[in-house]
């Protein structure tokens, strides 16, 4: 199955603004991880961006997962892009 990378941006004051949505966000990511579609995801140290790796059948699946996430739906993630990734090693 192809792999995809997702880079996204966080809103300003992310720590405060994410609080009401954090548990639903984490629960969704846990379910994706258990299904094997999410390899890894997390913020950059400065909390400006998010990076994720997905093992999905196509880009549309990754976009659907991102856009269904409470962080996207509530403006915590403000933009994102998805690229198919070739894992060399």
mmCIF file with all atom_site columns, C-alpha atoms in Angstrom:
data_model
loop_
_atom_site.group_PDB
_atom_site.id
_atom_site.type_symbol
_atom_site.label_atom_id
_atom_site.label_alt_id
_atom_site.label_comp_id
_atom_site.label_asym_id
_atom_site.label_entity_id
_atom_site.label_seq_id
_atom_site.pdbx_PDB_ins_code
_atom_site.Cartn_x
_atom_site.Cartn_y
_atom_site.Cartn_z
_atom_site.occupancy
_atom_site.B_iso_or_equiv
_atom_site.pdbx_formal_charge
_atom_site.auth_seq_id
_atom_site.auth_comp_id
_atom_site.auth_asym_id
_atom_site.auth_atom_id
_atom_site.pdbx_PDB_model_num
ATOM 1  C CA . UNK A 1 1  ? 0.000   0.000  0.000  1.00 0.00 ? 1  UNK A CA 1
ATOM 2  C CA . UNK A 1 2  ? 1.313   3.506  -0.724 1.00 0.00 ? 2  UNK A CA 1
ATOM 3  C CA . UNK A 1 3  ? 2.494   5.791  2.035  1.00 0.00 ? 3  UNK A CA 1
ATOM 4  C CA . UNK A 1 4  ? 1.643   9.472  2.317  1.00 0.00 ? 4  UNK A CA 1
ATOM 5  C CA . UNK A 1 5  ? 3.089   12.346 4.315  1.00 0.00 ? 5  UNK A CA 1
ATOM 6  C CA . UNK A 1 6  ? 0.931   15.136 5.626  1.00 0.00 ? 6  UNK A CA 1
ATOM 7  C CA . UNK A 1 7  ? 2.305   18.526 6.644  1.00 0.00 ? 7  UNK A CA 1
ATOM 8  C CA . UNK A 1 8  ? -0.071  20.978 8.267  1.00 0.00 ? 8  UNK A CA 1
ATOM 9  C CA . UNK A 1 9  ? -0.090  24.232 10.164 1.00 0.00 ? 9  UNK A CA 1
ATOM 10 C CA . UNK A 1 10 ? -1.493  24.977 13.603 1.00 0.00 ? 10 UNK A CA 1
ATOM 11 C CA . UNK A 1 11 ? -3.477  28.046 14.590 1.00 0.00 ? 11 UNK A CA 1
ATOM 12 C CA . UNK A 1 12 ? -2.129  30.711 16.923 1.00 0.00 ? 12 UNK A CA 1
ATOM 13 C CA . UNK A 1 13 ? -2.429  29.870 20.645 1.00 0.00 ? 13 UNK A CA 1
ATOM 14 C CA . UNK A 1 14 ? -2.808  26.187 19.810 1.00 0.00 ? 14 UNK A CA 1
ATOM 15 C CA . UNK A 1 15 ? -2.330  24.946 23.377 1.00 0.00 ? 15 UNK A CA 1
ATOM 16 C CA . UNK A 1 16 ? -5.353  26.865 24.636 1.00 0.00 ? 16 UNK A CA 1
ATOM 17 C CA . UNK A 1 17 ? -7.546  26.452 21.570 1.00 0.00 ? 17 UNK A CA 1
ATOM 18 C CA . UNK A 1 18 ? -7.068  22.703 21.180 1.00 0.00 ? 18 UNK A CA 1
ATOM 19 C CA . UNK A 1 19 ? -8.122  21.840 24.744 1.00 0.00 ? 19 UNK A CA 1
ATOM 20 C CA . UNK A 1 20 ? -11.856 21.228 24.069 1.00 0.00 ? 20 UNK A CA 1
ATOM 21 C CA . UNK A 1 21 ? -11.094 18.950 21.101 1.00 0.00 ? 21 UNK A CA 1
ATOM 22 C CA . UNK A 1 22 ? -7.955  17.172 22.288 1.00 0.00 ? 22 UNK A CA 1
ATOM 23 C CA . UNK A 1 23 ? -9.499  13.961 23.642 1.00 0.00 ? 23 UNK A CA 1
ATOM 24 C CA . UNK A 1 24 ? -11.674 13.413 20.550 1.00 0.00 ? 24 UNK A CA 1
ATOM 25 C CA . UNK A 1 25 ? -8.614  14.126 18.386 1.00 0.00 ? 25 UNK A CA 1
ATOM 26 C CA . UNK A 1 26 ? -6.482  11.582 20.282 1.00 0.00 ? 26 UNK A CA 1
ATOM 27 C CA . UNK A 1 27 ? -9.258  8.980  20.258 1.00 0.00 ? 27 UNK A CA 1
ATOM 28 C CA . UNK A 1 28 ? -9.559  9.310  16.478 1.00 0.00 ? 28 UNK A CA 1
ATOM 29 C CA . UNK A 1 29 ? -5.814  8.992  15.982 1.00 0.00 ? 29 UNK A CA 1
ATOM 30 C CA . UNK A 1 30 ? -5.749  5.913  18.220 1.00 0.00 ? 30 UNK A CA 1
ATOM 31 C CA . UNK A 1 31 ? -8.466  4.295  16.093 1.00 0.00 ? 31 UNK A CA 1
ATOM 32 C CA . UNK A 1 32 ? -6.529  5.107  12.892 1.00 0.00 ? 32 UNK A CA 1
ATOM 33 C CA . UNK A 1 33 ? -3.361  3.629  14.398 1.00 0.00 ? 33 UNK A CA 1
ATOM 34 C CA . UNK A 1 34 ? -5.203  0.464  15.446 1.00 0.00 ? 34 UNK A CA 1
ATOM 35 C CA . UNK A 1 35 ? -6.592  0.075  11.888 1.00 0.00 ? 35 UNK A CA 1
ATOM 36 C CA . UNK A 1 36 ? -3.058  0.409  10.525 1.00 0.00 ? 36 UNK A CA 1
ATOM 37 C CA . UNK A 1 37 ? -3.702  3.488  8.400  1.00 0.00 ? 37 UNK A CA 1
ATOM 38 C CA . UNK A 1 38 ? -1.785  5.918  10.637 1.00 0.00 ? 38 UNK A CA 1
ATOM 39 C CA . UNK A 1 39 ? 1.918   5.203  11.009 1.00 0.00 ? 39 UNK A CA 1
ATOM 40 C CA . UNK A 1 40 ? 2.837   8.250  13.101 1.00 0.00 ? 40 UNK A CA 1
ATOM 41 C CA . UNK A 1 41 ? 1.790   11.854 13.669 1.00 0.00 ? 41 UNK A CA 1
ATOM 42 C CA . UNK A 1 42 ? 2.871   14.732 15.860 1.00 0.00 ? 42 UNK A CA 1
ATOM 43 C CA . UNK A 1 43 ? 3.681   18.418 16.135 1.00 0.00 ? 43 UNK A CA 1
ATOM 44 C CA . UNK A 1 44 ? 6.967   20.128 15.530 1.00 0.00 ? 44 UNK A CA 1
ATOM 45 C CA . UNK A 1 45 ? 8.653   21.214 18.768 1.00 0.00 ? 45 UNK A CA 1
ATOM 46 C CA . UNK A 1 46 ? 7.625   24.839 18.219 1.00 0.00 ? 46 UNK A CA 1
ATOM 47 C CA . UNK A 1 47 ? 3.965   23.758 17.783 1.00 0.00 ? 47 UNK A CA 1
ATOM 48 C CA . UNK A 1 48 ? 3.781   25.520 14.436 1.00 0.00 ? 48 UNK A CA 1
ATOM 49 C CA . UNK A 1 49 ? 3.273   22.453 12.228 1.00 0.00 ? 49 UNK A CA 1
ATOM 50 C CA . UNK A 1 50 ? 2.017   18.888 12.306 1.00 0.00 ? 50 UNK A CA 1
ATOM 51 C CA . UNK A 1 51 ? 3.630   15.987 10.435 1.00 0.00 ? 51 UNK A CA 1
ATOM 52 C CA . UNK A 1 52 ? 2.027   12.620 9.799  1.00 0.00 ? 52 UNK A CA 1
ATOM 53 C CA . UNK A 1 53 ? 2.714   9.439  7.850  1.00 0.00 ? 53 UNK A CA 1
ATOM 54 C CA . UNK A 1 54 ? -0.203  7.377  6.582  1.00 0.00 ? 54 UNK A CA 1
ATOM 55 C CA . UNK A 1 55 ? -0.330  3.916  5.034  1.00 0.00 ? 55 UNK A CA 1
ATOM 56 C CA . UNK A 1 56 ? -3.452  4.326  2.904  1.00 0.00 ? 56 UNK A CA 1
ATOM 57 C CA . UNK A 1 57 ? -4.845  3.110  -0.411 1.00 0.00 ? 57 UNK A CA 1
ATOM 58 C CA . UNK A 1 58 ? -4.915  6.630  -1.898 1.00 0.00 ? 58 UNK A CA 1
ATOM 59 C CA . UNK A 1 59 ? -4.543  10.339 -1.205 1.00 0.00 ? 59 UNK A CA 1
ATOM 60 C CA . UNK A 1 60 ? -8.303  10.801 -0.981 1.00 0.00 ? 60 UNK A CA 1
ATOM 61 C CA . UNK A 1 61 ? -8.386  8.491  2.045  1.00 0.00 ? 61 UNK A CA 1
ATOM 62 C CA . UNK A 1 62 ? -5.745  10.555 3.827  1.00 0.00 ? 62 UNK A CA 1
ATOM 63 C CA . UNK A 1 63 ? -7.588  13.788 3.047  1.00 0.00 ? 63 UNK A CA 1
ATOM 64 C CA . UNK A 1 64 ? -10.823 12.301 4.393  1.00 0.00 ? 64 UNK A CA 1
ATOM 65 C CA . UNK A 1 65 ? -9.086  11.299 7.636  1.00 0.00 ? 65 UNK A CA 1
ATOM 66 C CA . UNK A 1 66 ? -7.508  14.739 8.080  1.00 0.00 ? 66 UNK A CA 1
ATOM 67 C CA . UNK A 1 67 ? -10.727 16.593 7.316  1.00 0.00 ? 67 UNK A CA 1
ATOM 68 C CA . UNK A 1 68 ? -12.744 14.401 9.701  1.00 0.00 ? 68 UNK A CA 1
ATOM 69 C CA . UNK A 1 69 ? -10.360 15.194 12.565 1.00 0.00 ? 69 UNK A CA 1
ATOM 70 C CA . UNK A 1 70 ? -11.698 17.586 15.230 1.00 0.00 ? 70 UNK A CA 1
ATOM 71 C CA . UNK A 1 71 ? -8.537  19.674 14.890 1.00 0.00 ? 71 UNK A CA 1
ATOM 72 C CA . UNK A 1 72 ? -9.316  20.365 11.223 1.00 0.00 ? 72 UNK A CA 1
ATOM 73 C CA . UNK A 1 73 ? -13.039 20.834 11.770 1.00 0.00 ? 73 UNK A CA 1
ATOM 74 C CA . UNK A 1 74 ? -12.455 23.361 14.557 1.00 0.00 ? 74 UNK A CA 1
ATOM 75 C CA . UNK A 1 75 ? -9.615  25.374 13.015 1.00 0.00 ? 75 UNK A CA 1
ATOM 76 C CA . UNK A 1 76 ? -6.758  24.002 15.125 1.00 0.00 ? 76 UNK A CA 1
ATOM 77 C CA . UNK A 1 77 ? -5.116  22.799 11.921 1.00 0.00 ? 77 UNK A CA 1
ATOM 78 C CA . UNK A 1 78 ? -5.394  25.718 9.527  1.00 0.00 ? 78 UNK A CA 1
ATOM 79 C CA . UNK A 1 79 ? -3.955  24.209 6.344  1.00 0.00 ? 79 UNK A CA 1
ATOM 80 C CA . UNK A 1 80 ? -2.370  20.990 5.180  1.00 0.00 ? 80 UNK A CA 1
ATOM 81 C CA . UNK A 1 81 ? -0.885  19.232 2.194  1.00 0.00 ? 81 UNK A CA 1
ATOM 82 C CA . UNK A 1 82 ? -0.519  15.562 1.356  1.00 0.00 ? 82 UNK A CA 1
ATOM 83 C CA . UNK A 1 83 ? 2.221   14.012 -0.775 1.00 0.00 ? 83 UNK A CA 1
ATOM 84 C CA . UNK A 1 84 ? 2.758   10.404 -1.765 1.00 0.00 ? 84 UNK A CA 1
ATOM 85 C CA . UNK A 1 85 ? 5.999   9.242  -0.199 1.00 0.00 ? 85 UNK A CA 1
ATOM 86 C CA . UNK A 1 86 ? 8.460   6.643  -1.423 1.00 0.00 ? 86 UNK A CA 1
ATOM 87 C CA . UNK A 1 87 ? 10.040  4.908  1.537  1.00 0.00 ? 87 UNK A CA 1
ATOM 88 C CA . UNK A 1 88 ? 13.594  4.199  0.408  1.00 0.00 ? 88 UNK A CA 1
ATOM 89 C CA . UNK A 1 89 ? 14.800  2.572  3.641  1.00 0.00 ? 89 UNK A CA 1
#
